[in-house]
Short mmCIF file of C-alpha atoms (C1' of nucleotides) in Angstrom, two decimals:
data_model
loop_
_atom_site.label_atom_id
_atom_site.label_comp_id
_atom_site.label_asym_id
_atom_site.label_seq_id
_atom_site.Cartn_x
_atom_site.Cartn_y
_atom_site.Cartn_z
CA MET A 24 4.04 30.85 -21.59
CA THR A 25 6.00 28.12 -19.87
CA GLY A 26 7.78 30.59 -17.69
CA SER A 27 4.58 32.12 -16.33
CA THR A 28 5.09 32.53 -12.60
CA GLY A 29 2.80 32.25 -9.61
CA ASP A 30 1.20 28.92 -10.44
CA THR A 31 4.37 26.89 -9.99
CA ARG A 32 3.14 25.65 -6.63
CA SER A 33 -0.13 24.35 -8.01
CA ARG A 34 1.64 22.88 -11.03
CA ILE A 35 3.87 20.94 -8.65
CA GLN A 36 0.82 19.64 -6.80
CA GLN A 37 -0.84 18.65 -10.02
CA VAL A 38 2.13 16.79 -11.49
CA ALA A 39 3.01 15.18 -8.15
CA LEU A 40 -0.51 13.87 -7.55
CA GLU A 41 -0.55 12.46 -11.05
CA LEU A 42 2.82 10.70 -10.76
CA PHE A 43 2.27 9.52 -7.17
CA THR A 44 -0.99 7.90 -8.22
CA GLU A 45 0.32 6.38 -11.43
CA GLN A 46 3.62 4.95 -10.26
CA GLY A 47 3.51 5.20 -6.46
CA TYR A 48 4.82 7.73 -3.98
CA GLU A 49 8.17 6.13 -3.27
CA LYS A 50 8.89 5.29 -6.89
CA THR A 51 8.39 8.90 -7.92
CA SER A 52 11.50 11.01 -7.36
CA LEU A 53 11.55 14.74 -6.85
CA ARG A 54 13.96 14.93 -9.77
CA GLU A 55 11.27 13.39 -11.97
CA ILE A 56 8.68 15.92 -10.86
CA ALA A 57 11.13 18.77 -11.29
CA GLU A 58 12.17 17.68 -14.78
CA ARG A 59 8.57 17.39 -15.89
CA LEU A 60 8.09 21.03 -14.86
CA GLY A 61 11.38 22.25 -16.27
CA VAL A 62 12.81 23.29 -12.90
CA THR A 63 15.36 21.84 -10.47
CA LYS A 64 14.74 19.82 -7.33
CA ALA A 65 15.72 22.77 -5.19
CA ALA A 66 12.88 24.79 -6.66
CA LEU A 67 10.44 22.29 -5.21
CA TYR A 68 11.95 22.92 -1.82
CA TYR A 69 11.10 26.56 -2.05
CA HIS A 70 7.41 25.70 -2.31
CA PHE A 71 7.29 22.66 -0.04
CA LYS A 72 9.19 21.69 3.10
CA SER A 73 9.57 18.07 2.03
CA LYS A 74 8.22 15.38 -0.25
CA ASP A 75 5.66 14.48 2.42
CA ASP A 76 4.59 18.09 2.54
CA ILE A 77 3.47 17.95 -1.08
CA VAL A 78 1.08 15.16 -0.17
CA ASP A 79 -0.12 17.00 2.92
CA SER A 80 -0.93 20.06 0.82
CA PHE A 81 -3.45 18.33 -1.40
CA VAL A 82 -4.82 16.13 1.34
CA ALA A 83 -5.67 18.86 3.84
CA ASP A 84 -8.77 19.87 1.94
CA ARG A 85 -10.03 16.29 1.79
CA ILE A 86 -9.58 15.89 5.53
CA ASN A 87 -11.66 18.97 6.17
CA ARG A 88 -14.47 17.76 3.98
CA LEU A 89 -14.44 14.35 5.65
CA ASP A 90 -14.53 16.01 9.06
CA GLN A 91 -17.61 17.93 8.03
CA LEU A 92 -19.19 14.70 6.83
CA ILE A 93 -18.41 12.95 10.11
CA ASP A 94 -19.83 15.80 12.19
CA TRP A 95 -22.98 15.82 10.13
CA ALA A 96 -23.35 12.04 10.25
CA ALA A 97 -22.84 11.91 14.02
CA ARG A 98 -25.83 14.22 14.45
CA GLN A 99 -28.21 12.00 12.45
CA PRO A 100 -30.49 9.41 14.04
CA THR A 101 -29.08 5.89 14.15
CA ASP A 102 -31.43 4.23 11.71
CA ALA A 103 -31.01 2.55 8.36
CA ALA A 104 -32.12 5.60 6.38
CA SER A 105 -29.51 7.80 8.02
CA ARG A 106 -26.79 5.24 7.44
CA ARG A 107 -27.72 5.17 3.78
CA ALA A 108 -27.61 8.95 3.62
CA THR A 109 -24.18 9.04 5.25
CA LEU A 110 -22.74 6.50 2.89
CA ARG A 111 -24.29 8.26 -0.07
CA ARG A 112 -22.52 11.44 0.94
CA TYR A 113 -19.29 9.52 1.39
CA ALA A 114 -19.62 8.09 -2.11
CA GLU A 115 -20.28 11.55 -3.49
CA GLU A 116 -17.09 12.80 -1.87
CA PHE A 117 -15.20 9.81 -3.18
CA PHE A 118 -16.37 10.06 -6.76
CA GLY A 119 -16.68 13.82 -7.01
CA ASN A 120 -14.31 16.21 -8.82
CA GLU A 121 -10.89 16.49 -7.20
CA GLY A 122 -12.11 14.22 -4.46
CA GLN A 123 -11.65 11.24 -6.67
CA SER A 124 -8.07 11.98 -7.68
CA VAL A 125 -6.91 12.32 -4.08
CA MET A 126 -8.88 9.26 -3.02
CA ARG A 127 -7.29 7.31 -5.83
CA PHE A 128 -3.90 8.41 -4.60
CA PHE A 129 -4.68 6.93 -1.20
CA GLU A 130 -6.06 3.81 -2.78
CA GLN A 131 -2.79 3.37 -4.68
CA ASN A 132 -0.52 4.25 -1.78
CA GLN A 133 -1.71 2.29 1.21
CA THR A 134 1.78 1.75 2.63
CA VAL A 135 2.79 5.36 2.46
CA VAL A 136 -0.51 6.26 4.01
CA LYS A 137 0.52 4.46 7.17
CA GLN A 138 3.76 6.43 7.49
CA LEU A 139 2.70 9.94 6.47
CA SER A 140 0.96 12.13 8.99
CA SER A 141 -1.69 13.08 6.48
CA GLY A 142 -2.14 9.39 5.73
CA GLN A 143 -2.71 8.63 9.39
CA MET A 144 -5.29 11.38 9.54
CA MET A 145 -7.04 10.10 6.46
CA ARG A 146 -7.08 6.56 7.80
CA ASP A 147 -8.42 7.85 11.08
CA ARG A 148 -11.29 9.61 9.28
CA LEU A 149 -12.19 6.43 7.41
CA LEU A 150 -12.47 4.49 10.63
CA ARG A 151 -14.53 7.25 12.17
CA VAL A 152 -17.01 7.10 9.33
CA ALA A 153 -17.18 3.37 9.92
CA ASP A 154 -17.80 3.99 13.62
CA VAL A 155 -20.71 6.29 12.91
CA LEU A 156 -22.17 3.79 10.46
CA ALA A 157 -21.79 0.93 12.93
CA GLY A 158 -23.84 2.90 15.47
CA PRO A 159 -23.47 3.11 19.24
CA ASP A 160 -22.23 0.00 21.06
CA PRO A 161 -21.75 -2.04 17.88
CA THR A 162 -21.08 -5.76 17.73
CA PRO A 163 -17.84 -6.78 15.98
CA GLY A 164 -20.06 -7.99 13.16
CA ASP A 165 -21.53 -4.51 12.78
CA GLN A 166 -18.06 -2.97 12.77
CA LEU A 167 -16.93 -5.25 9.98
CA ARG A 168 -20.17 -4.66 8.12
CA ALA A 169 -19.85 -0.88 8.30
CA THR A 170 -16.20 -0.93 7.24
CA MET A 171 -16.92 -3.18 4.29
CA ALA A 172 -19.72 -0.88 3.19
CA ILE A 173 -17.17 1.91 2.88
CA PHE A 174 -14.77 -0.38 1.10
CA ALA A 175 -17.43 -1.29 -1.42
CA VAL A 176 -17.17 2.32 -2.60
CA HIS A 177 -13.40 2.06 -2.86
CA GLY A 178 -13.51 -1.43 -4.32
CA SER A 179 -15.79 -0.41 -7.14
CA LEU A 180 -12.77 1.24 -8.74
CA PHE A 181 -10.55 -1.83 -8.96
CA ALA A 182 -12.93 -4.78 -8.57
CA LEU A 183 -14.83 -3.87 -11.73
CA ARG A 184 -12.15 -4.40 -14.31
CA GLN A 185 -14.03 -3.58 -17.49
CA PRO A 186 -12.88 -0.04 -18.28
CA GLU A 187 -16.13 0.66 -20.11
CA ILE A 188 -17.99 0.66 -16.80
CA SER A 189 -18.52 4.35 -16.09
CA LEU A 190 -17.88 6.09 -12.80
CA GLU A 191 -21.62 6.66 -12.43
CA GLN A 192 -22.25 2.94 -12.78
CA ARG A 193 -19.50 2.13 -10.31
CA GLN A 194 -20.96 4.52 -7.79
CA GLN A 195 -24.42 3.05 -8.32
CA LEU A 196 -23.22 -0.56 -7.92
CA ALA A 197 -21.17 0.31 -4.87
CA LEU A 198 -24.12 1.94 -3.18
CA GLU A 199 -26.41 -1.00 -3.89
CA LEU A 200 -24.02 -3.41 -2.26
CA ALA A 201 -23.17 -1.05 0.57
CA PHE A 202 -26.85 -0.49 1.39
CA GLU A 203 -27.40 -4.23 1.49
CA LEU A 204 -24.65 -4.44 4.10
CA LEU A 205 -25.72 -1.38 6.05
CA ASP A 206 -29.39 -2.24 6.26
CA ARG A 207 -28.51 -5.20 8.44
CA VAL A 208 -26.45 -3.25 10.95
CA GLY A 209 -27.93 -3.95 14.36
CA ALA A 210 -29.86 -6.96 13.06
CA PRO A 211 -29.68 -10.25 14.98
CA GLU A 212 -26.53 -12.23 14.27
CA PRO A 213 -25.35 -15.68 15.26
CA GLY A 214 -23.75 -15.39 18.66
CA ARG A 215 -25.46 -12.12 19.52
CA PRO A 216 -27.75 -11.83 22.54
CA THR A 217 -31.30 -11.44 21.28
CA GLY A 218 -32.51 -9.40 24.27
CA MET B 8 26.39 -19.31 18.45
CA THR B 9 25.84 -16.09 16.56
CA GLY B 10 28.16 -17.26 13.86
CA SER B 11 26.23 -20.46 13.21
CA THR B 12 26.10 -20.87 9.45
CA GLY B 13 23.55 -22.23 7.05
CA ASP B 14 20.45 -20.54 8.37
CA THR B 15 21.55 -17.00 7.50
CA ARG B 16 19.32 -17.01 4.46
CA SER B 17 16.21 -17.95 6.39
CA ARG B 18 17.10 -15.55 9.17
CA ILE B 19 17.24 -12.77 6.58
CA GLN B 20 13.82 -13.77 5.30
CA GLN B 21 12.42 -13.85 8.79
CA VAL B 22 13.77 -10.45 9.87
CA ALA B 23 12.93 -8.84 6.53
CA LEU B 24 9.32 -10.05 6.57
CA GLU B 25 8.97 -8.77 10.10
CA LEU B 26 10.40 -5.32 9.39
CA PHE B 27 8.69 -4.93 6.03
CA THR B 28 5.34 -5.65 7.66
CA GLU B 29 5.92 -3.46 10.70
CA GLN B 30 7.35 -0.35 9.09
CA GLY B 31 6.81 -0.87 5.37
CA TYR B 32 9.01 -2.14 2.57
CA GLU B 33 10.47 1.18 1.43
CA LYS B 34 11.05 2.45 4.93
CA THR B 35 13.10 -0.61 5.83
CA SER B 36 16.70 -0.35 4.66
CA LEU B 37 18.99 -3.26 3.95
CA ARG B 38 21.42 -1.77 6.43
CA GLU B 39 18.75 -2.10 9.11
CA ILE B 40 18.15 -5.76 8.28
CA ALA B 41 21.87 -6.45 8.16
CA GLU B 42 22.54 -4.76 11.48
CA ARG B 43 19.77 -6.69 13.18
CA LEU B 44 21.48 -9.89 12.04
CA GLY B 45 25.00 -8.72 12.82
CA VAL B 46 26.20 -8.90 9.23
CA THR B 47 26.92 -6.33 6.51
CA LYS B 48 24.70 -5.25 3.67
CA ALA B 49 26.92 -7.09 1.24
CA ALA B 50 26.17 -10.35 3.00
CA LEU B 51 22.52 -9.93 2.04
CA TYR B 52 23.62 -9.66 -1.57
CA TYR B 53 25.28 -13.00 -1.37
CA HIS B 54 21.97 -14.64 -0.50
CA PHE B 55 19.62 -12.45 -2.55
CA LYS B 56 19.99 -10.66 -5.88
CA SER B 57 18.19 -7.55 -4.66
CA LYS B 58 15.80 -6.19 -2.08
CA ASP B 59 12.88 -7.23 -4.26
CA ASP B 60 14.31 -10.72 -4.42
CA ILE B 61 13.92 -11.11 -0.67
CA VAL B 62 10.21 -10.47 -1.02
CA ASP B 63 9.95 -12.82 -3.98
CA SER B 64 11.55 -15.59 -1.96
CA PHE B 65 8.92 -15.71 0.73
CA VAL B 66 6.05 -14.98 -1.61
CA ALA B 67 6.70 -17.77 -4.10
CA ASP B 68 5.29 -20.39 -1.76
CA ARG B 69 2.12 -18.38 -1.18
CA ILE B 70 1.58 -17.99 -4.93
CA ASN B 71 1.82 -21.73 -5.40
CA ARG B 72 -0.72 -22.40 -2.69
CA LEU B 73 -3.11 -19.85 -4.14
CA ASP B 74 -2.70 -21.39 -7.59
CA GLN B 75 -3.68 -24.76 -6.17
CA LEU B 76 -6.70 -23.17 -4.53
CA ILE B 77 -7.75 -21.50 -7.79
CA ASP B 78 -7.37 -24.73 -9.77
CA TRP B 79 -9.42 -26.61 -7.24
CA ALA B 80 -12.09 -23.93 -7.06
CA ALA B 81 -12.42 -23.73 -10.85
CA ARG B 82 -13.29 -27.43 -10.92
CA GLN B 83 -16.15 -27.09 -8.44
CA PRO B 84 -19.79 -26.62 -9.45
CA THR B 85 -20.95 -23.01 -9.59
CA ASP B 86 -23.37 -23.06 -6.69
CA ALA B 87 -23.55 -21.30 -3.37
CA ALA B 88 -22.15 -24.24 -1.41
CA SER B 89 -19.05 -24.40 -3.59
CA ARG B 90 -18.50 -20.67 -3.32
CA ARG B 91 -18.66 -20.99 0.44
CA ALA B 92 -16.17 -23.83 0.36
CA THR B 93 -13.77 -21.83 -1.82
CA LEU B 94 -13.89 -18.82 0.42
CA ARG B 95 -13.46 -21.00 3.48
CA ARG B 96 -10.28 -22.40 1.98
CA TYR B 97 -9.13 -18.90 1.15
CA ALA B 98 -9.68 -17.80 4.73
CA GLU B 99 -7.78 -20.81 6.00
CA GLU B 100 -4.84 -19.86 3.79
CA PHE B 101 -5.08 -16.28 4.94
CA PHE B 102 -5.23 -17.00 8.65
CA GLY B 103 -3.07 -20.11 8.72
CA ASN B 104 0.51 -20.37 9.99
CA GLU B 105 3.04 -18.59 7.80
CA GLY B 106 0.25 -17.72 5.43
CA GLN B 107 -0.91 -14.96 7.69
CA SER B 108 2.44 -13.26 8.05
CA VAL B 109 2.95 -13.02 4.29
CA MET B 110 -0.65 -11.94 3.75
CA ARG B 111 -0.20 -9.27 6.36
CA PHE B 112 2.88 -8.08 4.54
CA PHE B 113 0.79 -7.60 1.41
CA GLU B 114 -1.96 -5.94 3.37
CA GLN B 115 0.58 -3.45 4.73
CA ASN B 116 2.39 -2.89 1.45
CA GLN B 117 -0.24 -2.31 -1.20
CA THR B 118 1.83 0.21 -3.13
CA VAL B 119 4.92 -1.92 -3.33
CA VAL B 120 2.72 -4.78 -4.34
CA LYS B 121 1.85 -2.95 -7.53
CA GLN B 122 5.49 -2.46 -8.50
CA LEU B 123 7.07 -5.76 -7.53
CA SER B 124 6.70 -8.71 -9.86
CA SER B 125 5.68 -10.94 -6.99
CA GLY B 126 3.18 -8.32 -5.97
CA GLN B 127 1.64 -8.28 -9.41
CA MET B 128 1.36 -12.05 -9.30
CA MET B 129 -0.28 -11.97 -5.90
CA ARG B 130 -2.74 -9.31 -7.00
CA ASP B 131 -3.49 -11.35 -10.09
CA ARG B 132 -4.29 -14.39 -7.94
CA LEU B 133 -6.65 -12.38 -5.76
CA LEU B 134 -8.62 -11.23 -8.77
CA ARG B 135 -8.71 -14.77 -10.12
CA VAL B 136 -10.22 -16.06 -6.90
CA ALA B 137 -12.80 -13.29 -7.23
CA ASP B 138 -13.49 -14.39 -10.82
CA VAL B 139 -14.13 -17.97 -9.77
CA LEU B 140 -16.41 -16.79 -6.96
CA ALA B 141 -18.34 -14.50 -9.30
CA GLY B 142 -19.07 -17.46 -11.56
CA PRO B 143 -19.27 -17.60 -15.36
CA ASP B 144 -20.59 -14.52 -17.16
CA PRO B 145 -21.00 -12.47 -14.00
CA THR B 146 -22.80 -9.15 -13.74
CA PRO B 147 -20.70 -6.22 -12.48
CA GLY B 148 -22.68 -6.53 -9.27
CA ASP B 149 -21.54 -10.12 -8.88
CA GLN B 150 -17.94 -9.12 -9.52
CA LEU B 151 -18.05 -6.48 -6.83
CA ARG B 152 -19.84 -8.86 -4.49
CA ALA B 153 -17.24 -11.60 -4.95
CA THR B 154 -14.32 -9.21 -4.51
CA MET B 155 -15.81 -7.74 -1.36
CA ALA B 156 -16.30 -11.22 0.06
CA ILE B 157 -12.55 -11.76 -0.22
CA PHE B 158 -11.89 -8.36 1.27
CA ALA B 159 -14.06 -9.19 4.24
CA VAL B 160 -11.40 -11.75 5.15
CA HIS B 161 -8.65 -9.16 4.80
CA GLY B 162 -10.69 -6.46 6.46
CA SER B 163 -11.32 -8.51 9.56
CA LEU B 164 -7.71 -7.77 10.53
CA PHE B 165 -7.95 -3.98 10.58
CA ALA B 166 -11.67 -3.23 10.75
CA LEU B 167 -12.02 -4.94 14.14
CA ARG B 168 -9.91 -2.68 16.27
CA GLN B 169 -10.28 -4.31 19.65
CA PRO B 170 -7.04 -6.28 20.01
CA GLU B 171 -8.74 -8.77 22.30
CA ILE B 172 -10.71 -10.16 19.36
CA SER B 173 -8.91 -13.38 18.53
CA LEU B 174 -7.87 -14.51 15.08
CA GLU B 175 -10.40 -17.32 15.31
CA GLN B 176 -13.17 -14.83 15.99
CA ARG B 177 -12.01 -12.61 13.14
CA GLN B 178 -12.02 -15.53 10.76
CA GLN B 179 -15.49 -16.54 11.93
CA LEU B 180 -16.92 -13.02 11.57
CA ALA B 181 -15.31 -12.56 8.16
CA LEU B 182 -16.82 -15.81 6.89
CA GLU B 183 -20.29 -14.93 8.15
CA LEU B 184 -20.25 -11.64 6.28
CA ALA B 185 -18.59 -13.12 3.21
CA PHE B 186 -21.16 -15.91 3.00
CA GLU B 187 -23.95 -13.37 3.20
CA LEU B 188 -22.42 -11.64 0.18
CA LEU B 189 -21.62 -14.79 -1.74
CA ASP B 190 -24.99 -16.46 -1.29
CA ARG B 191 -26.56 -13.74 -3.39
CA VAL B 192 -24.16 -14.08 -6.31
CA GLY B 193 -26.30 -14.68 -9.40
CA ALA B 194 -29.43 -13.49 -7.62
CA PRO B 195 -31.68 -10.93 -9.32
CA GLU B 196 -30.42 -7.37 -9.01
CA PRO B 197 -31.86 -4.02 -9.92
CA GLY B 198 -31.07 -3.43 -13.55
CA ARG B 199 -30.44 -7.07 -14.31
CA PRO B 200 -32.54 -8.95 -16.86
CA THR B 201 -34.72 -11.42 -15.01
CA GLY B 202 -34.98 -13.96 -17.85
"C1'" DG C 1 30.84 -21.34 0.18
"C1'" DT C 2 30.26 -17.27 3.25
"C1'" DC C 3 31.07 -12.96 4.19
"C1'" DT C 4 33.69 -8.01 4.49
"C1'" DA C 5 35.63 -3.78 2.46
"C1'" DT C 6 34.95 -0.54 -0.61
"C1'" DA C 7 32.97 2.12 -4.05
"C1'" DC C 8 29.33 3.67 -7.43
"C1'" DT C 9 24.76 5.84 -8.35
"C1'" DT C 10 20.76 8.13 -7.05
"C1'" DA C 11 17.58 9.62 -3.48
"C1'" DG C 12 15.84 13.48 -0.28
"C1'" DA C 13 17.39 17.58 1.73
"C1'" DT C 14 20.02 22.16 2.80
"C1'" DA C 15 22.91 26.55 2.14
"C1'" DG C 16 23.85 30.23 -0.28
"C1'" DA C 17 24.47 32.85 -4.83
"C1'" DC C 18 21.80 35.38 -8.25
"C1'" DG D 13 11.71 32.46 -7.00
"C1'" DT D 14 15.07 29.70 -8.84
"C1'" DC D 15 19.79 27.54 -9.48
"C1'" DT D 16 24.51 25.53 -8.18
"C1'" DA D 17 26.79 22.90 -5.06
"C1'" DT D 18 26.95 19.79 -1.50
"C1'" DC D 19 25.56 16.50 2.27
"C1'" DT D 20 23.89 12.03 4.04
"C1'" DA D 21 21.92 7.70 3.35
"C1'" DA D 22 19.82 4.51 0.30
"C1'" DG D 23 20.19 0.34 -3.12
"C1'" DT D 24 23.55 -1.93 -5.73
"C1'" DA D 25 27.87 -4.17 -7.31
"C1'" DT D 26 32.30 -6.36 -7.13
"C1'" DA D 27 36.94 -7.79 -5.48
"C1'" DG D 28 38.84 -10.43 -2.39
"C1'" DA D 29 39.60 -12.34 2.65
"C1'" DC D 30 38.74 -16.64 5.08
#
DNA sequence: GTCTATACTTAGATAGAC
DNA sequence: GTCTATCTAAGTATAGAC
């Protein structure tokens, strides 16, 4: 059954995502991916324009889902409850199904993310979520606060080093901390005009 | 004066750190570094064993300084004031002089950091600072809290996107948020035994 | 002690045969 | 849809000029 055709493209995506996440994008050669699938490098080039293009292919869907989230969030009122709801949705995207594997790839490949077009887009979406969370006309303190709330979700994967902590627990802990940060967005800060 | 000897090694370090940070470690070729200095690739190999070795050379000093910080922090009492003092020292290392340029390199090169030996060491030190901040026998919530406090320092560089915000302001804002997180380490949490 | 010339290996990528 | 062959550029290594 190894020679079954048609799914080669998705098998490439699957193996590539796995290797890119485990050992890094740059450290993973196309030869390695090809060998794992029992084909040659050139075969990969039939299915994808370039190495970058493999990444783009499994990132596009994530971008779309984040765009939907941003649109939805931007239409909510700018209160604490809405910020919580937005972050909760973000966490669900992050921890859910295939979402998590792609997000982990980005977590593991921050450098590459800066160079790749899909990485730029992903980074842009992250900052936009932060912008929505920070609300209109935010103080720098609010900006930092909103961004760190998002990063609490990401950080729950590597900051909690006991492997026995489940993904559900990580998500729960991340949200608790993120809510604590978000609930004080717009609150008086040192150096902020009180009026 | 281009041929002035002796400082070639440090000029390599300087140019390499600059290019690695700007465009990423993998995207920067040795040829590019060599050309910028008006020498050949082989000349680099006289001064450094490998590309990795260039990174190691300017990271070693940072590791030492972080080790000193960790030793000092571990000898402090485990109260909120000491945690603040530890994080303040961390921020000073992060924002200070050459400290910042190397830290920025790591910020920009998270993937590489996982593969390089010096990167592993640096990552290890970060987590150790988080361990000290989280205190003895920490809850997962405390672990996440401590790690995010450190990341507030890092995040102040990219989360605050107005370039006119000075480094001093970033440091100040990062500390305010980090202190808010740290002051609640050890405090009662949902799901934590109160006794 | 400092560097150049040269060459080796492997990477990503392309053209064309089957 | 996949393979063979080949290209360019990367990191690496060494012999030897000065």
